[in-house]
mmCIF file of C-alpha atoms in Angstrom:
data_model
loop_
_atom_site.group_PDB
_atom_site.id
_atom_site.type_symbol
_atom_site.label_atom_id
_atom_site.label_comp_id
_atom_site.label_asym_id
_atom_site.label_seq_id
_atom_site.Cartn_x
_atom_site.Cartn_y
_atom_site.Cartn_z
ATOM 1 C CA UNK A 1 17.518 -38.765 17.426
ATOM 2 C CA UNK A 2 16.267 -41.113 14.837
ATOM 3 C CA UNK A 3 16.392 -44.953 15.376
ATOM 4 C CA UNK A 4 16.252 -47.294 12.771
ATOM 5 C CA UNK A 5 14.044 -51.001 13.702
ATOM 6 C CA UNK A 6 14.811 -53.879 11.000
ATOM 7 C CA UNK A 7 12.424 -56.096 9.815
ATOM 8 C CA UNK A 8 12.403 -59.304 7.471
ATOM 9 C CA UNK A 9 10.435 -58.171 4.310
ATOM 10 C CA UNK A 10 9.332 -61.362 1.829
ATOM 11 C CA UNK A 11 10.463 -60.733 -1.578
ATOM 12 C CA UNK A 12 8.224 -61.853 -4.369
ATOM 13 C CA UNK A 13 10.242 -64.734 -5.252
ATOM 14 C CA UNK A 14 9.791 -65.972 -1.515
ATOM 15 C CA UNK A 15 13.496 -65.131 -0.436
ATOM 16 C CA UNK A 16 13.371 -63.008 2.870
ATOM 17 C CA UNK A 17 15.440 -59.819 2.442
ATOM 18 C CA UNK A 18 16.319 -57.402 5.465
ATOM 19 C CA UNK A 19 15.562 -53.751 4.587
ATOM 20 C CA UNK A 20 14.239 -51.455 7.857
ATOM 21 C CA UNK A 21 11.450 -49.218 8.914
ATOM 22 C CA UNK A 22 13.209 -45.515 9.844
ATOM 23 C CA UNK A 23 11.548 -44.421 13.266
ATOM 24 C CA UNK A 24 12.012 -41.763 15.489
ATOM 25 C CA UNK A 25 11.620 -41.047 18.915
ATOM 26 C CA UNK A 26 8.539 -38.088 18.739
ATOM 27 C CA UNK A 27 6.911 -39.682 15.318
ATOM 28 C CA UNK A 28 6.933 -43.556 15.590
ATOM 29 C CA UNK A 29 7.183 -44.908 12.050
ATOM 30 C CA UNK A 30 7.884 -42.463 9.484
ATOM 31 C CA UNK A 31 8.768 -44.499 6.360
ATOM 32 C CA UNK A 32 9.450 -47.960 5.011
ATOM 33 C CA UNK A 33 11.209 -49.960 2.360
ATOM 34 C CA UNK A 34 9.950 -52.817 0.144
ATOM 35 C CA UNK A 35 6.995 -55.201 1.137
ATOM 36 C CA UNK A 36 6.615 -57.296 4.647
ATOM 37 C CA UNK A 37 6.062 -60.888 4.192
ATOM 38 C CA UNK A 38 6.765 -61.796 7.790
ATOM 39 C CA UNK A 39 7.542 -59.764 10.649
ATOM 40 C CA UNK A 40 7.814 -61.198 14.390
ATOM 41 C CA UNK A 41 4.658 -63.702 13.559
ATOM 42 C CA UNK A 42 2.857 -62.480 10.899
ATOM 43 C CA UNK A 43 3.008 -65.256 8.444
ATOM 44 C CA UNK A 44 3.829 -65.308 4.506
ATOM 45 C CA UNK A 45 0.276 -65.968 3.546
ATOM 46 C CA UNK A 46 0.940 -65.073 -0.020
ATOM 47 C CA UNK A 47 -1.636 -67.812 -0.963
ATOM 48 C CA UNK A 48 -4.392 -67.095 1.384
ATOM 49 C CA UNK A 49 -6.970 -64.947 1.011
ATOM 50 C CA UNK A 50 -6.257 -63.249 4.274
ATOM 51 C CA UNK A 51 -4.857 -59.504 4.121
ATOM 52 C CA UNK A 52 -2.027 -58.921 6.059
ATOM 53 C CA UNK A 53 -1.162 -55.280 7.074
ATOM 54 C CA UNK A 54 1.420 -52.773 9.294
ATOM 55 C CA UNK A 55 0.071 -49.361 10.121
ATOM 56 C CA UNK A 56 1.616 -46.627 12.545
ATOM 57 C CA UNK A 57 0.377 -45.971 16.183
ATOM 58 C CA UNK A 58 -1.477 -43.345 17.273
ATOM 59 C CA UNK A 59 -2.790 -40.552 16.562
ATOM 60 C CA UNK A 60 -2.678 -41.368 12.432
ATOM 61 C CA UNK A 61 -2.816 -45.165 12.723
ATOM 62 C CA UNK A 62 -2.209 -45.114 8.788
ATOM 63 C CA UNK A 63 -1.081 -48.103 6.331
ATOM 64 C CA UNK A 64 2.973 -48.588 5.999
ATOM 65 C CA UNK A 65 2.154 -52.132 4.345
ATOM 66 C CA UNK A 66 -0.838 -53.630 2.918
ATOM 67 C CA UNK A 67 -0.447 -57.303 1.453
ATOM 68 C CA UNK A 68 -1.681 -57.825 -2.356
ATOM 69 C CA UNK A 69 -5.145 -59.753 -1.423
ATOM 70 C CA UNK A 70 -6.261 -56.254 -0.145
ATOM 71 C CA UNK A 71 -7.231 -56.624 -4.289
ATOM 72 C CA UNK A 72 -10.131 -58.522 -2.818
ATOM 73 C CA UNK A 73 -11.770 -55.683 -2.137
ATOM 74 C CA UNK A 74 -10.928 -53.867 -5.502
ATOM 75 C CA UNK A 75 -8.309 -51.951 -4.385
ATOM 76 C CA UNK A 76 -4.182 -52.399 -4.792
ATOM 77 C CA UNK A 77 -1.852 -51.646 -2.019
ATOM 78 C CA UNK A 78 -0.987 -48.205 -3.418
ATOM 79 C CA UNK A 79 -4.676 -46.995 -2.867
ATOM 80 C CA UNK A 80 -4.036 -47.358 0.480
ATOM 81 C CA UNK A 81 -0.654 -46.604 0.878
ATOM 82 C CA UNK A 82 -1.063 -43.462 -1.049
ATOM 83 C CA UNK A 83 -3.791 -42.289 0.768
ATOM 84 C CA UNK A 84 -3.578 -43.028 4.541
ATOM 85 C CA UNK A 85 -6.462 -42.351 5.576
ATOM 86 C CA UNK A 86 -8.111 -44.262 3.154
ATOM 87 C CA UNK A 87 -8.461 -47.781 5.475
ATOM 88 C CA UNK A 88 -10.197 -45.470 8.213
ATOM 89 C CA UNK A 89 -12.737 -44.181 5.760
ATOM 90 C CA UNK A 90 -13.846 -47.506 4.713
ATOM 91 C CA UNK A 91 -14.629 -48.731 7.588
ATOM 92 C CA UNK A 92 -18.685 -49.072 8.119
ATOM 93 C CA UNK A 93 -20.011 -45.790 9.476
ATOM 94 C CA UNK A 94 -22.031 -47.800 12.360
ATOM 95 C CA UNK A 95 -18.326 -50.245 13.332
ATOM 96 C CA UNK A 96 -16.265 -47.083 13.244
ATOM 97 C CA UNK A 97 -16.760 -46.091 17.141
ATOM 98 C CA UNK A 98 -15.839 -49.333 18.077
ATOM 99 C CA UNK A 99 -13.551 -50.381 15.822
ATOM 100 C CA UNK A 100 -11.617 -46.958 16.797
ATOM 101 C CA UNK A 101 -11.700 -47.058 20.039
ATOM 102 C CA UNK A 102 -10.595 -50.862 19.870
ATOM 103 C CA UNK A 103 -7.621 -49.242 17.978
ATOM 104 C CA UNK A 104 -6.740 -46.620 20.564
ATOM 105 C CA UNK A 105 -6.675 -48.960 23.858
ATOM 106 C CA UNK A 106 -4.575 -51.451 21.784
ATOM 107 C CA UNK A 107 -2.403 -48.816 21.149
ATOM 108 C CA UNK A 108 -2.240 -47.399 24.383
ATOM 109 C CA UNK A 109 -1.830 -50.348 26.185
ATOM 110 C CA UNK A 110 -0.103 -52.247 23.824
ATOM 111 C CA UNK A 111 -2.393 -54.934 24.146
ATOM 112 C CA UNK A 112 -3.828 -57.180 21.525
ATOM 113 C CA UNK A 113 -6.292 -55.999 19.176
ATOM 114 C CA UNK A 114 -9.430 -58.171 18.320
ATOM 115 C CA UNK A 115 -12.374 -56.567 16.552
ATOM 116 C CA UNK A 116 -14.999 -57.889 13.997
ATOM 117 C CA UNK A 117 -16.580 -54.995 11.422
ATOM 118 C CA UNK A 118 -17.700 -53.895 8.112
ATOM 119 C CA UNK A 119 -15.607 -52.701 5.547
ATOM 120 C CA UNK A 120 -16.643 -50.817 1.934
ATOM 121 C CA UNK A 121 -14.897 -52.291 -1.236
ATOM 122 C CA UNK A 122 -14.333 -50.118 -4.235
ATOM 123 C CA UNK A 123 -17.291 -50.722 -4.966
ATOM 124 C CA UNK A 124 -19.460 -50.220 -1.965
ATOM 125 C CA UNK A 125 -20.394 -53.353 -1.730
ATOM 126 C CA UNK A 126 -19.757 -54.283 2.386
ATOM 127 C CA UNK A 127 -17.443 -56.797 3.639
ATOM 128 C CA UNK A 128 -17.313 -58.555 7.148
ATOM 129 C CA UNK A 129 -13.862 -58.631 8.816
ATOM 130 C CA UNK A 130 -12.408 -60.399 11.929
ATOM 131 C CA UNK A 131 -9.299 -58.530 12.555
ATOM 132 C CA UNK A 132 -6.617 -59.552 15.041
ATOM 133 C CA UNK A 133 -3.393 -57.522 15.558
ATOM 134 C CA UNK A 134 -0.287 -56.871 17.545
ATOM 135 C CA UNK A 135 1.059 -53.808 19.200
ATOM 136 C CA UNK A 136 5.098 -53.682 18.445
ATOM 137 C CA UNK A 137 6.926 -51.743 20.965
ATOM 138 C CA UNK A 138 10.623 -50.633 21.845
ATOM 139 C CA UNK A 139 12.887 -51.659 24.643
ATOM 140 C CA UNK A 140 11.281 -49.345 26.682
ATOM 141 C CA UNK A 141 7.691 -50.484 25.977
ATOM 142 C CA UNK A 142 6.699 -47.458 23.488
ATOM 143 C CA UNK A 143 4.048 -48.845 20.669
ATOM 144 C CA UNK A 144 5.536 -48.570 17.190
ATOM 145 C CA UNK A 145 3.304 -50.057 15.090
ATOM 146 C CA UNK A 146 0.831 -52.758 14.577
ATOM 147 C CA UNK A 147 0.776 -55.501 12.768
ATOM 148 C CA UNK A 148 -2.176 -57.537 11.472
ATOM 149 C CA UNK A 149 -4.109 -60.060 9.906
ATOM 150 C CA UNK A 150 -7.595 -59.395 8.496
ATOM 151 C CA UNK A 151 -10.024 -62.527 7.225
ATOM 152 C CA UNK A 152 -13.349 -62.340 5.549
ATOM 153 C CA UNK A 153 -15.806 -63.444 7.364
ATOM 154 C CA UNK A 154 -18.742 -61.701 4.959
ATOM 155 C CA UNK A 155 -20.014 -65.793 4.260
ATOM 156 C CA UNK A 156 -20.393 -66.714 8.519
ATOM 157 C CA UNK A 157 -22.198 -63.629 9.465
ATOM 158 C CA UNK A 158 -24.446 -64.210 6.346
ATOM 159 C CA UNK A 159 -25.279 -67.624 7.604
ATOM 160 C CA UNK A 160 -25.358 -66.736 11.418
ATOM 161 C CA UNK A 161 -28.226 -64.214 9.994
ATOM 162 C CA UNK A 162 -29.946 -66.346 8.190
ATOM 163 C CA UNK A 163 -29.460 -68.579 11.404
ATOM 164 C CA UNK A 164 -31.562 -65.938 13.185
ATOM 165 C CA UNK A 165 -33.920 -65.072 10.709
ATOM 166 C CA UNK A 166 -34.695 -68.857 10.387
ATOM 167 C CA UNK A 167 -35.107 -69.317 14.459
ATOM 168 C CA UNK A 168 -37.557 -66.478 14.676
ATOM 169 C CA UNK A 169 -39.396 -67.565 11.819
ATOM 170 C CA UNK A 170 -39.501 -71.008 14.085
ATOM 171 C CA UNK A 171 -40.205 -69.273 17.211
ATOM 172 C CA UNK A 172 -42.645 -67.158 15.785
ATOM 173 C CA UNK A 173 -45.002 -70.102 14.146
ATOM 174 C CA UNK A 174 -44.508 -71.970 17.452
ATOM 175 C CA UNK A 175 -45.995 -68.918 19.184
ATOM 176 C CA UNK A 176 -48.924 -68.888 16.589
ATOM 177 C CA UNK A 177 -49.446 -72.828 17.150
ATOM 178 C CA UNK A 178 -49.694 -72.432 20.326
ATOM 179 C CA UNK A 179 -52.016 -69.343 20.667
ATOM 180 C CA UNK A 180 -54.361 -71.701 18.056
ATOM 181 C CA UNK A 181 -53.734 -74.766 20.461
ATOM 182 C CA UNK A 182 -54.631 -72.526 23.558
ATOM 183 C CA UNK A 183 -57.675 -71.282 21.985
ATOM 184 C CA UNK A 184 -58.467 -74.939 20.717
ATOM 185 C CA UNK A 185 -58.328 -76.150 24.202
ATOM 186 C CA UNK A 186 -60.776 -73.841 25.643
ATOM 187 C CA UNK A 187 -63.439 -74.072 23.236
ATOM 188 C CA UNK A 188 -63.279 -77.815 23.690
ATOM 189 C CA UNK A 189 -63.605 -77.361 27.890
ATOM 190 C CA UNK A 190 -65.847 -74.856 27.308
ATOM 191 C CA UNK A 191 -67.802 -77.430 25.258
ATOM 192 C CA UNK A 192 -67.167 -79.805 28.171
ATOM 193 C CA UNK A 193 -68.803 -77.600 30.421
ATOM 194 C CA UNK A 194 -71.739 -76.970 28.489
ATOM 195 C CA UNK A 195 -72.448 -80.590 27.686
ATOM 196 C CA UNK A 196 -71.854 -81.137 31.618
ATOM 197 C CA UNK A 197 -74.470 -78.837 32.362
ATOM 198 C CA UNK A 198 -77.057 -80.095 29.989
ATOM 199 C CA UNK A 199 -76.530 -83.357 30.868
ATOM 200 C CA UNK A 200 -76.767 -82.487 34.778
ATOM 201 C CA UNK A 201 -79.731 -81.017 33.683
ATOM 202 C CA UNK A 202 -81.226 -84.435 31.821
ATOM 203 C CA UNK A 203 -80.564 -86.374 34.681
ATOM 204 C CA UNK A 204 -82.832 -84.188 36.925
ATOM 205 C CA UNK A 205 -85.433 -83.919 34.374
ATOM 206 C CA UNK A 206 -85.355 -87.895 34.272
ATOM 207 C CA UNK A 207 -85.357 -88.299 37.886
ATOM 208 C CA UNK A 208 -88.031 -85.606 38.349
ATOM 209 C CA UNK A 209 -90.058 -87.534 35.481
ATOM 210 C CA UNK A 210 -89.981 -90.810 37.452
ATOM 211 C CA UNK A 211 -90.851 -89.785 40.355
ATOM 212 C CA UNK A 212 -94.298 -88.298 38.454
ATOM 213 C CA UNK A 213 -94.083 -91.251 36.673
ATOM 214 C CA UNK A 214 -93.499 -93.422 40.425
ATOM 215 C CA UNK A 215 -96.248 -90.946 41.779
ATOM 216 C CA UNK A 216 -98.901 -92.000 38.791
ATOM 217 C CA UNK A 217 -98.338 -95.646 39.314
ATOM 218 C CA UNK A 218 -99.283 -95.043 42.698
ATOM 219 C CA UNK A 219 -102.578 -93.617 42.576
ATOM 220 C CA UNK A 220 -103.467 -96.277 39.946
ATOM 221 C CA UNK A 221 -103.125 -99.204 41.948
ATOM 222 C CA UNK A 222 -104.407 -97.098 44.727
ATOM 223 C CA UNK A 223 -107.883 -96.368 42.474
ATOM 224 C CA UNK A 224 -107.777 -100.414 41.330
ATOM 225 C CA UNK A 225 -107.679 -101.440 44.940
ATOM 226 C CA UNK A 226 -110.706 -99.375 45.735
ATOM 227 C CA UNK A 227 -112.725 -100.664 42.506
ATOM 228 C CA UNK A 228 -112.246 -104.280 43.623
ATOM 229 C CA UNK A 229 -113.719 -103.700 47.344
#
């Protein structure tokens, strides 16, 4: 037996109207009327550059709303509402494990969904995302569908890279310095050493001269005491 769930739905004027989703029992959300501005705390963001969104549970987890800024990314809400599948396949081949499986606990559990990933535009130009949904359910905890907010975070992750690329650049000529440093340092003891050495060695030459030198004295006086007896 079919159930029908109302919603608030933001017209474009701003006025909140109050058409519903149709949902049954074996196939969750099946259809829906108009476009949501706000639904049980997703706000009218109509001004932000945030996309707002309500898909359908598992297993097709497809679009039922899309808000206009998904034009940020080339597209208008009836690409994706047309075509389903089409948020799935633009997600980042290398995000999509995670991002689905994300998805499908959320779902199952009804818990909230948090994921950051990449995301194609029309143009295949790749987008960061930090997306952050809820799991709607019925009064007798079934999910129904989700509804979400997405934000572009493309600019952060640029800088955190550049972040990273700048610290190992950092770490890396510190390493260097320090190999140069290291290698500085030892010549100079080695140096030290060799300087020690020959000037150990100086000091016994010049001690064993003076005592030759001590020695010669010696015998002179010794031959100048003989000449005057």
């Amino acid at each position: 037996m079919d159930e029908n769930y109302s919603i608030r739905l933001l017209a474009p004027i701003g006025e909140v109207q109050g058409p519903e989703l149709q949902s049954s029992n074996d196939a969750g959300v099946v259809s829906t009327l108009g476009t949501i501005g706000d639904y049980a705390g997703i706000p009218s963001i109509e001004h932000s550059s945030a996309i707002t969104y309500v898909s359908s549970c598992l297993p097709d987890r497809h679009l039922i709303y899309v808000s206009p800024q998904i034009s940020n990314l080339g597209f208008v809400p009836e690409d994706l509402l047309d075509r389903p599948d089409l948020r799935l396949k633009q997600v980042h081949e290398e995000d999509f494990g995670r991002f689905d499986q994300a998805l499908r606990r959320s779902c199952n559990a009804a818990e909230k969904f948090i994921c950051h990933y990449r995301l194609y535009d029309i143009h295949g130009k790749v987008h960061w995302f930090h997306d952050e949904a809820s799991v709607v359910c019925d009064e007798a905890g079934a999910p129904l569908f989700v509804k979400g907010i997405m934000f572009d975070i493309t600019d952060k992750k640029r800088m955190e890279a550049e972040l990273v690329d700048h610290r190992y650049c950092l770490e890396r000529n510190v390493e260097q310095r320090t190999r140069q440093l290291t290698k500085h340092i030892a010549m100079l003891e080695s140096c030290n050493a060799s300087l020690c050495d020959q000037l150990s060695s100086a000091r016994l030459e010049i001690a064993a001269m003076k005592q030759q030198l001590d020695a010669t004295g010696s015998n002179n006086d010794c031959s100048i005491e003989r000449s005057f007896s």
